[in-house]
Amino acid sequence: MGTGRKKRLHFSKIYSFKCGRNRFDDDHSQIGGPGFSRVVYCNETGVVSEAASQSYPDNYVRSTKYTPMTFLPKSLFEQFRRVANFYFLVTGILSFTKLAPYSAVSAILPLIIVIGATMVKEGIEDWQRQKQDHEVNNRKVKVHRGGGVFETREWKTLRVGDVVKVEKDEFFPADLLLLSSSYEDAVCYVETMNLDGETNLKLKQSLDATSTVHNDSDLSNFKATIKCEDPNASLYAFVGTMEYQEQQYALSPQQLLLRDSKLRNTDYIYGVVIFTGHDTKVIQNSTEAPSKRSGIERRMDTIIYFLFFILFLMAFLGSVYFGVMTKRDLDGDRQKRWYLGPDRSDIFFDPNRAPAAAIYHFLTALLLYSYLIPISLYVSIEIVKVLQTIFINNDIHMYYEEADKPAHARTSNLTEELGQIDTILSDKTGTLTCNSMEFIKCSIAGTAYGRGVTEVERAMAKRMGSPLIVNGRDQLDDNNSDDSTLAVKGYNFEDERITNGYWIHEPHSNVIQKFFRLLAICHTAIPDVDEETGKITYEAESPDEAAFVIAARELGFEFYKRTQTTVSFMELDPVSKKRVDRTYELLNVLEFNSARKRMSVIVRDDEGKLLLLCKGADSVMFDRLAKNGREFEQSTKEHVNEYADAGLRTLILAYRELTEEEYKEFNEKFTEAKNSVSADRDELIDEATEEVEKDLILLGATAVEDKLQKGVPECIDKLAQAGIKIWVLTGDKMETAINIGFACSLLRQGMEQITITLESPEIIAAEKSGDKTVISKVSKESVKKQILSGKAQLSATTTDPFALIIDGKSLAYALHDDIKNTFLELAVGCASVICCRSSPKQKALVTRLVKEGTGKTTLAIGDGANDVGMLQEADIGIGISGVEGMQAVMSSDIAIAQFRFLERLLLVHGHWCYRRISSMICYFFYKNIVFGTTVFLYEAYASFSGQPAYNDWYLSLYNVFFTSLPAIALGVFDQDVSARFCLKFPLLYQEGVQNTLFRWRRIFGWMLNGLASGTIIFFLCIRALDPESYRKNGKTAGMEVVGATIYTCVVWVANCQMALAVSYFTLIQHVFIWGGIFMWYMFLLAYGAMPTTISTTAYKVFTETLAPAPSYWVVTLFVVIAALIPYYCYKAVQMRFFPAYHGMIQWIRYEGNTDDPEYVNMVRQRSIRTTTVGYTARSIARDNNLYHLNLERQAPTKS
């Protein structure tokens, strides 16, 4: 298309909008009322306009969480909202008082390190967002400064009312009202990929009144006043008026150019700024996603509170004991605890003030026992999760090379939740399928055409065990069905009766001609002719529409040119047998929307006839046929049902001739409705179109195939083997959804189907009566009855797998408050659930019902804007970066390019992340309880005098340096089994679903292990060192020696326990585990070499006392072994006699039985939960030879 100005053509007559000198009914006007108060004074340069006084925001956009001024206070507030951090802040403040058993610096420094690390992480993330903001805000645009002169300014300086000039391939800097363009008729083409992800071009057109602005100088005297709606998030709606040259014009979305969309195929446009900055529609739509926290994180908080309870209980009991003992310290002249100096004490040990002393001891104990709480746990988990997401993002097995799209974890909060998914709720189109349509069959004049075989038909034939012979070839053995073998993308039609012009010999050749003419004309596609090759490609609004235009072209009806008022195409003339060029005058396009379910064009053909060409869904089209237009209705309906059975998407094609009077009456009414600025504008438009889209003559039906994505059946089968329930929520017809279910392995032969619909005779009778109350009542009772009947079927057998299929109408009643729980009970008992004809709202409601009703973790996966509610409602939302755009991706937690990558994401990364985080948290509590136990026992040993066992810096650095890094390495690198075994034994995933690794029994088990280890360490060290002589000179071990020895044993035990718990060693884990122990000795050397004012009790304690004494090394060796023996014995017995599922797989690997199919299959049968429906229903059925054998094995275990 050209870039210069063309001959003036009135494109406004084509589309369903009329943008000329519009009139509107003042009675319907909302302008100036609530929600419609914005007034924009255009081009008011050099004066203070009234718009400026209304203080509209500037065009600066900020997506950051912090500003330089708010970062410190806001970030600190975020950190100290966590109860553990707040507790350590309080203890840090108290450490400056005499109550503290250690120095203030040693208490504050670890807190500063932990809080600082988290703040640095948040600061870096926010800085990345700030860099993006800076780049966007400083983009350049030409702005009119007066006198027809434009200057280049930054986006952030724009104000409401400014006139800007945007050139080809530039982004719009704000929401603009289109004034004019380089085209004569003031149209422009816009790409909205950044808004909705769609790459097809949208057509916009200015008012006729402003289209006379031809060049820069024309703007020198341009003045106008715009009154319009207030800022809102509706991308596809805009209501306003423009007062220009003392005339008023109605404005529509067709004049609105949205920020972040791009100007394409147009040299330049002039526009006036309507909304700026955070008032723009794209920013209004960028609401924050709901906050999601994983179940493990919530349980971890509960454990922290439990430890706080234990801490307070220990402090309370110790303080009571201390108060009683202090009261008894002075027994006449005799002092029981003379070393505390009770006779000289002011308060802390004063027997005369024992209650006060007990209270002060309680505060001291709270400080001393604070090491029971892992201060570095939160920041360590955040580090681990970020590193886990990096591994997910860089997994080459989840990289889609064709689209150059890797997996992208958009949040790091939920990685372990990936390993606990109980139910997957999936969209179909674009998620399970490619959303890349192929024209494969059609029905014309009651005759079915098209020899192609769909994937669903192949699956059905395979299911029935019968050959599928087409053109003498068995299609089951035909592997040439891949997209790459298609000569023309979007076209997979084979039928010698139609192709190569042979359609002219068919009995109803005139109907066939009208059919393909309709496909070539009834659309909004834009042709793009390659100047070098002459090849024509099409920019279409949907893959379906592109497939129709391509099919028409391939069958001899080539659409090649669109002007503002005409559509041109080449076709084969049946009489002359030559290709002829035809041009139809395009009068109106009645656009498609989800409510109308159809689109029409009104054209005048080359003979002067007025034609309305219409295509739409069968649910609305058959009702609009004229009595004399139903000749082929019955056979067409039969073909449409057959196409639905084959998993195809169908549309009905029909037409009618209009008289001049009919068209004139329609056009006047339609134009008036379009120009109306009122709340019922859409209703008025629908009324106008209803009157003309009737009395149609049926031509036939199209059928396009949306192919399954590669690997979908295998992925669903593997997820089902993992025991994950899979629900499909689709807008397709029930027959289509069922057959797609069979094709993708969601349904299998032998499954009992429970179908809930509203097609019973009593429902049909009620609908004919027209009484909505009666219809609603009868429908609800019918749905309830069917649900109860389904539950009865389910309870009658414990071995047969069931699938539940329900349509949208029934689902609306099933989601009522008094029925939904019964419906959920039925659904969760089924292996597969398919909800057909589901609306976006129903998808979200079903997701909420499953999440809240089962209490289990849910995952929603989709690719379109209609899936956003479902993704945000689920515990985890997965966006498919596919054909439908980026709305789902932008609302998701994790984005992947293909559905099949879900298998690796869940079964490998999900399992690993869940296991790593669970083990890491348990280990954190273990090592802190070991440490806290020794601190408590020593204080008890010292008569609860508040004396710590260790030097101040020993206390402070235990969590931060000596034991944290091994835990982080465990959280990042550990693998109980390899990725190959995760996929080979999918049931391993059930460990996460049932939360076997983070249930209370395991958590308390680790805590008990920590208590045992700490107790063993303390008493063995005390008995070994006191009161025996410690060195050759006969000196006994003092407090500093005993403390350092116990601490050495604690560090060794904590790190060796990690070595025992790790399943998969890497070099990094070796470095961190043994490096933690080595760092302790290096710290003793360095810290002990410092002056006594700094090192205090640690002064040269290692070089002069510990290292030279053989007893120190002997005690360390035997104590460490003794402390680890209980865990080692427990694990040995468990692994040998009571192995968990991952333990059995480890035995397979250890014993080399990985290639023994019989042994491997035996282990596969050892499901953690033998009643897992998905496994029983689907995975066993893969091998017919094992099917009955496996059922016999599992039947006795059913409950």
XYZ file of N, CA and C in Angstrom, residues 938-1061:
372
model
N 23.583 -25.630 78.509
C 24.705 -25.017 79.223
C 24.189 -24.013 80.253
N 23.159 -23.269 79.848
C 22.634 -22.283 80.806
C 21.994 -22.996 81.993
N 21.306 -24.120 81.706
C 20.746 -24.911 82.802
C 21.868 -25.453 83.683
N 22.955 -25.883 83.043
C 24.121 -26.390 83.763
C 24.730 -25.301 84.641
N 24.585 -24.047 84.183
C 25.122 -22.907 84.931
C 24.055 -22.278 85.822
N 23.062 -23.088 86.195
C 22.024 -22.644 87.130
C 21.206 -21.485 86.565
N 20.980 -21.472 85.250
C 20.177 -20.440 84.582
C 20.638 -19.037 84.974
N 21.931 -18.875 84.962
C 22.490 -17.582 85.361
C 22.605 -16.612 84.198
N 22.190 -17.031 82.988
C 22.292 -16.166 81.824
C 23.653 -16.205 81.169
N 24.466 -17.173 81.569
C 25.819 -17.287 81.021
C 25.793 -18.063 79.704
N 26.187 -17.449 78.582
C 26.220 -18.193 77.317
C 27.380 -19.163 77.271
N 27.183 -20.246 76.543
C 28.246 -21.252 76.419
C 29.368 -20.761 75.520
N 29.036 -19.836 74.629
C 29.974 -19.486 73.586
C 30.335 -18.009 73.614
N 31.427 -17.715 72.971
C 31.842 -16.339 72.742
C 30.784 -15.616 71.899
N 30.710 -14.296 72.075
C 29.681 -13.508 71.369
C 29.667 -13.785 69.871
N 30.852 -13.803 69.256
C 30.910 -13.922 67.805
C 30.679 -15.359 67.347
N 30.925 -16.336 68.226
C 30.529 -17.701 67.894
C 29.017 -17.738 67.695
N 28.303 -17.104 68.622
C 26.846 -17.069 68.566
C 26.358 -16.430 67.271
N 26.971 -15.313 66.917
C 26.471 -14.505 65.799
C 26.740 -15.137 64.446
N 27.891 -15.814 64.309
C 28.304 -16.258 62.977
C 27.870 -17.682 62.637
N 27.285 -18.385 63.598
C 26.872 -19.766 63.346
C 25.885 -19.847 62.181
N 24.842 -19.049 62.223
C 23.809 -19.089 61.176
C 24.260 -18.441 59.889
N 25.106 -17.418 60.013
C 25.412 -16.619 58.829
C 26.514 -17.240 57.988
N 27.562 -17.812 58.624
C 28.723 -18.253 57.854
C 28.987 -19.755 57.900
N 28.872 -20.378 59.052
C 29.384 -21.735 59.202
C 28.417 -22.822 58.750
N 27.123 -22.515 58.659
C 26.153 -23.578 58.324
C 25.144 -23.195 57.250
N 25.102 -21.945 56.815
C 24.062 -21.524 55.865
C 24.378 -21.928 54.429
N 25.638 -21.812 54.026
C 25.982 -22.094 52.631
C 25.696 -23.541 52.229
N 25.987 -24.543 53.080
C 25.603 -25.909 52.693
C 24.103 -26.062 52.486
N 23.312 -25.357 53.305
C 21.856 -25.440 53.140
C 21.428 -24.835 51.818
N 22.042 -23.727 51.427
C 21.730 -23.101 50.139
C 22.115 -24.028 48.994
N 23.292 -24.693 49.115
C 23.722 -25.643 48.078
C 22.736 -26.801 47.966
N 22.233 -27.276 49.111
C 21.214 -28.326 49.088
C 19.977 -27.844 48.338
N 19.538 -26.616 48.610
C 18.330 -26.071 47.994
C 18.458 -25.821 46.508
N 19.692 -25.732 46.022
C 19.898 -25.408 44.606
C 20.278 -26.632 43.776
N 21.094 -27.540 44.349
C 21.707 -28.578 43.514
C 21.254 -30.005 43.799
N 20.641 -30.269 44.933
C 20.395 -31.654 45.300
C 19.370 -32.310 44.376
N 19.581 -33.596 44.103
C 18.651 -34.388 43.301
C 18.514 -35.758 43.944
N 17.305 -36.130 44.319
C 17.128 -37.485 44.852
C 17.235 -38.504 43.729
N 16.669 -38.160 42.562
C 16.827 -38.980 41.360
C 17.066 -38.043 40.183
N 17.600 -38.594 39.101
C 17.928 -37.773 37.935
C 16.661 -37.375 37.179
N 16.815 -36.441 36.256
C 15.680 -35.996 35.442
C 15.097 -37.160 34.649
N 15.964 -38.038 34.171
C 15.493 -39.191 33.381
C 14.597 -40.090 34.216
N 14.972 -40.304 35.474
C 14.163 -41.164 36.338
C 12.890 -40.458 36.804
N 12.942 -39.143 36.939
C 11.718 -38.390 37.262
C 10.665 -38.603 36.191
N 11.103 -38.643 34.922
C 10.176 -38.825 33.810
C 9.818 -40.301 33.616
N 10.742 -41.189 33.973
C 10.489 -42.618 33.807
C 9.533 -43.138 34.869
N 9.565 -42.535 36.053
C 8.694 -42.936 37.154
C 7.860 -41.730 37.605
N 6.832 -41.391 36.830
C 6.072 -40.164 37.126
C 5.411 -40.173 38.503
N 5.126 -41.367 39.037
C 4.447 -41.420 40.333
C 5.293 -40.842 41.459
N 6.583 -40.674 41.196
C 7.446 -40.012 42.163
C 6.911 -38.626 42.506
N 6.183 -38.044 41.557
C 5.635 -36.694 41.756
C 4.629 -36.655 42.903
N 4.007 -37.798 43.208
C 2.999 -37.819 44.262
C 3.576 -37.493 45.641
N 4.888 -37.610 45.793
C 5.506 -37.209 47.061
C 5.210 -35.745 47.372
N 5.191 -34.936 46.329
C 4.893 -33.515 46.528
C 3.416 -33.266 46.706
N 2.588 -33.965 45.924
C 1.140 -33.766 46.015
C 0.647 -34.096 47.419
N 1.182 -35.177 47.981
C 0.779 -35.583 49.326
C 1.621 -34.924 50.416
N 2.576 -34.115 49.973
C 3.413 -33.352 50.901
C 4.131 -34.265 51.896
N 4.625 -35.388 51.405
C 5.282 -36.353 52.295
C 6.580 -35.812 52.883
N 7.216 -34.866 52.193
C 8.522 -34.382 52.644
C 8.424 -33.158 53.547
N 7.207 -32.637 53.734
C 7.078 -31.465 54.610
C 5.835 -31.588 55.475
N 5.475 -32.817 55.781
C 4.362 -33.008 56.698
C 4.890 -32.837 58.121
N 3.962 -32.661 59.049
C 4.368 -32.361 60.426
C 5.217 -33.480 61.017
N 4.939 -34.715 60.645
C 5.707 -35.837 61.193
C 7.183 -35.722 60.829
N 7.428 -35.351 59.570
C 8.828 -35.226 59.140
C 9.489 -34.007 59.776
N 8.745 -32.898 59.866
C 9.303 -31.691 60.472
C 9.681 -31.949 61.928
N 8.757 -32.565 62.683
C 9.053 -32.856 64.087
C 10.131 -33.928 64.212
N 10.199 -34.799 63.215
C 11.271 -35.790 63.216
C 12.639 -35.133 63.138
N 12.761 -34.145 62.245
C 14.019 -33.409 62.129
C 14.299 -32.611 63.409
N 13.249 -32.040 63.991
C 13.442 -31.293 65.238
C 13.912 -32.231 66.362
N 13.304 -33.418 66.427
C 13.701 -34.396 67.429
C 15.137 -34.844 67.192
N 15.507 -35.010 65.931
C 16.888 -35.349 65.593
C 17.841 -34.249 66.074
N 17.433 -33.000 65.879
C 18.254 -31.885 66.354
C 18.379 -31.871 67.860
N 17.257 -32.146 68.547
C 17.281 -32.191 70.009
C 18.206 -33.293 70.500
N 18.126 -34.466 69.842
C 18.977 -35.597 70.228
C 20.449 -35.278 69.975
N 20.747 -34.724 68.806
C 22.135 -34.391 68.485
C 22.697 -33.377 69.464
N 21.916 -32.328 69.762
C 22.386 -31.302 70.697
C 22.612 -31.856 72.088
N 21.696 -32.724 72.525
C 21.834 -33.319 73.863
C 23.064 -34.210 73.937
N 23.266 -35.051 72.904
C 24.443 -35.930 72.866
C 25.725 -35.110 72.868
N 25.777 -34.089 72.050
C 26.977 -33.246 71.984
C 27.280 -32.622 73.345
N 26.263 -32.056 73.959
C 26.497 -31.331 75.209
C 26.990 -32.268 76.309
N 26.266 -33.341 76.565
C 26.609 -34.186 77.703
C 27.901 -34.956 77.482
N 28.160 -35.406 76.250
C 29.424 -36.095 76.008
C 30.611 -35.149 76.185
N 30.457 -33.913 75.691
C 31.548 -32.939 75.837
C 31.767 -32.588 77.318
N 30.692 -32.372 78.035
C 30.808 -32.006 79.456
C 31.447 -33.151 80.243
N 30.993 -34.372 79.981
C 31.531 -35.514 80.712
C 32.973 -35.787 80.328
N 33.303 -35.541 79.097
C 34.671 -35.819 78.650
C 35.673 -34.774 79.144
N 35.226 -33.533 79.324
C 36.162 -32.444 79.637
C 36.131 -32.019 81.100
N 35.108 -32.378 81.824
C 34.988 -31.859 83.195
C 34.611 -32.999 84.132
N 35.315 -33.242 85.229
C 36.391 -32.395 85.781
C 37.780 -32.952 85.503
N 37.905 -33.799 84.449
C 39.212 -34.384 84.161
C 40.223 -33.304 83.769
N 41.490 -33.601 83.992
C 42.531 -32.668 83.545
C 42.534 -32.651 82.032
N 42.736 -31.501 81.510
C 42.597 -31.321 80.060
C 43.956 -31.381 79.364
N 45.020 -30.936 80.074
C 46.332 -30.893 79.456
C 47.348 -31.627 80.334
N 48.532 -31.779 79.813
C 49.566 -32.519 80.531
C 49.926 -31.862 81.863
N 49.791 -30.527 81.901
C 50.152 -29.817 83.135
C 49.081 -29.944 84.205
N 48.009 -30.692 83.896
C 46.988 -30.935 84.906
C 45.885 -29.918 84.960
N 45.947 -28.920 84.114
C 44.890 -27.903 84.120
C 43.589 -28.493 83.596
N 42.491 -28.097 84.226
C 41.175 -28.523 83.748
C 40.677 -27.555 82.681
N 39.668 -28.024 81.958
C 39.120 -27.198 80.873
C 38.241 -26.101 81.452
N 38.519 -24.869 81.047
C 37.701 -23.755 81.491
C 36.507 -23.558 80.574
N 35.742 -22.534 80.906
C 34.528 -22.251 80.134
C 34.848 -22.014 78.665
N 35.938 -21.283 78.381
C 36.270 -20.976 76.989
C 36.669 -22.222 76.224
N 37.317 -23.198 76.923
C 37.713 -24.441 76.263
C 36.494 -25.330 76.020
N 35.654 -25.481 77.051
C 34.444 -26.294 76.907
C 33.548 -25.710 75.817
N 33.354 -24.387 75.848
C 32.501 -23.742 74.849
C 33.007 -23.937 73.437
N 34.326 -23.744 73.221
C 34.902 -23.900 71.882
C 34.821 -25.344 71.413
N 34.993 -26.301 72.351
C 34.914 -27.721 71.970
C 33.492 -28.102 71.581
N 32.519 -27.680 72.398
C 31.115 -27.965 72.049
C 30.768 -27.338 70.704
N 31.215 -26.104 70.508
C 30.915 -25.394 69.261
C 31.532 -26.121 68.069
N 32.766 -26.618 68.249
C 33.420 -27.373 67.171
C 32.596 -28.605 66.808
N 32.128 -29.299 67.837
C 31.310 -30.491 67.585
C 29.999 -30.131 66.886
N 29.386 -29.010 67.292
C 28.130 -28.577 66.665
C 28.356 -28.286 65.180
N 29.423 -27.561 64.860
C 29.720 -27.229 63.463
C 29.968 -28.498 62.657
N 30.741 -29.428 63.235
C 31.007 -30.689 62.537
C 29.719 -31.483 62.316
N 28.924 -31.616 63.364
C 27.702 -32.411 63.261
C 26.726 -31.791 62.260
N 26.550 -30.468 62.316
C 25.609 -29.804 61.406
C 26.014 -30.007 59.954
N 27.309 -29.920 59.672
C 27.761 -30.073 58.292
C 27.813 -31.527 57.857
N 28.187 -32.428 58.776
C 28.191 -33.852 58.417
C 26.771 -34.381 58.249
N 25.836 -33.851 59.041
C 24.431 -34.212 58.848
C 23.964 -33.823 57.451
N 24.415 -32.672 56.994
C 24.109 -32.249 55.629
C 24.686 -33.236 54.621
N 25.927 -33.683 54.860
C 26.559 -34.632 53.937
C 25.774 -35.937 53.891
N 25.213 -36.367 55.020
C 24.408 -37.592 55.036
C 23.072 -37.402 54.330
N 22.528 -36.199 54.409
C 21.197 -35.939 53.840
C 21.236 -35.706 52.337
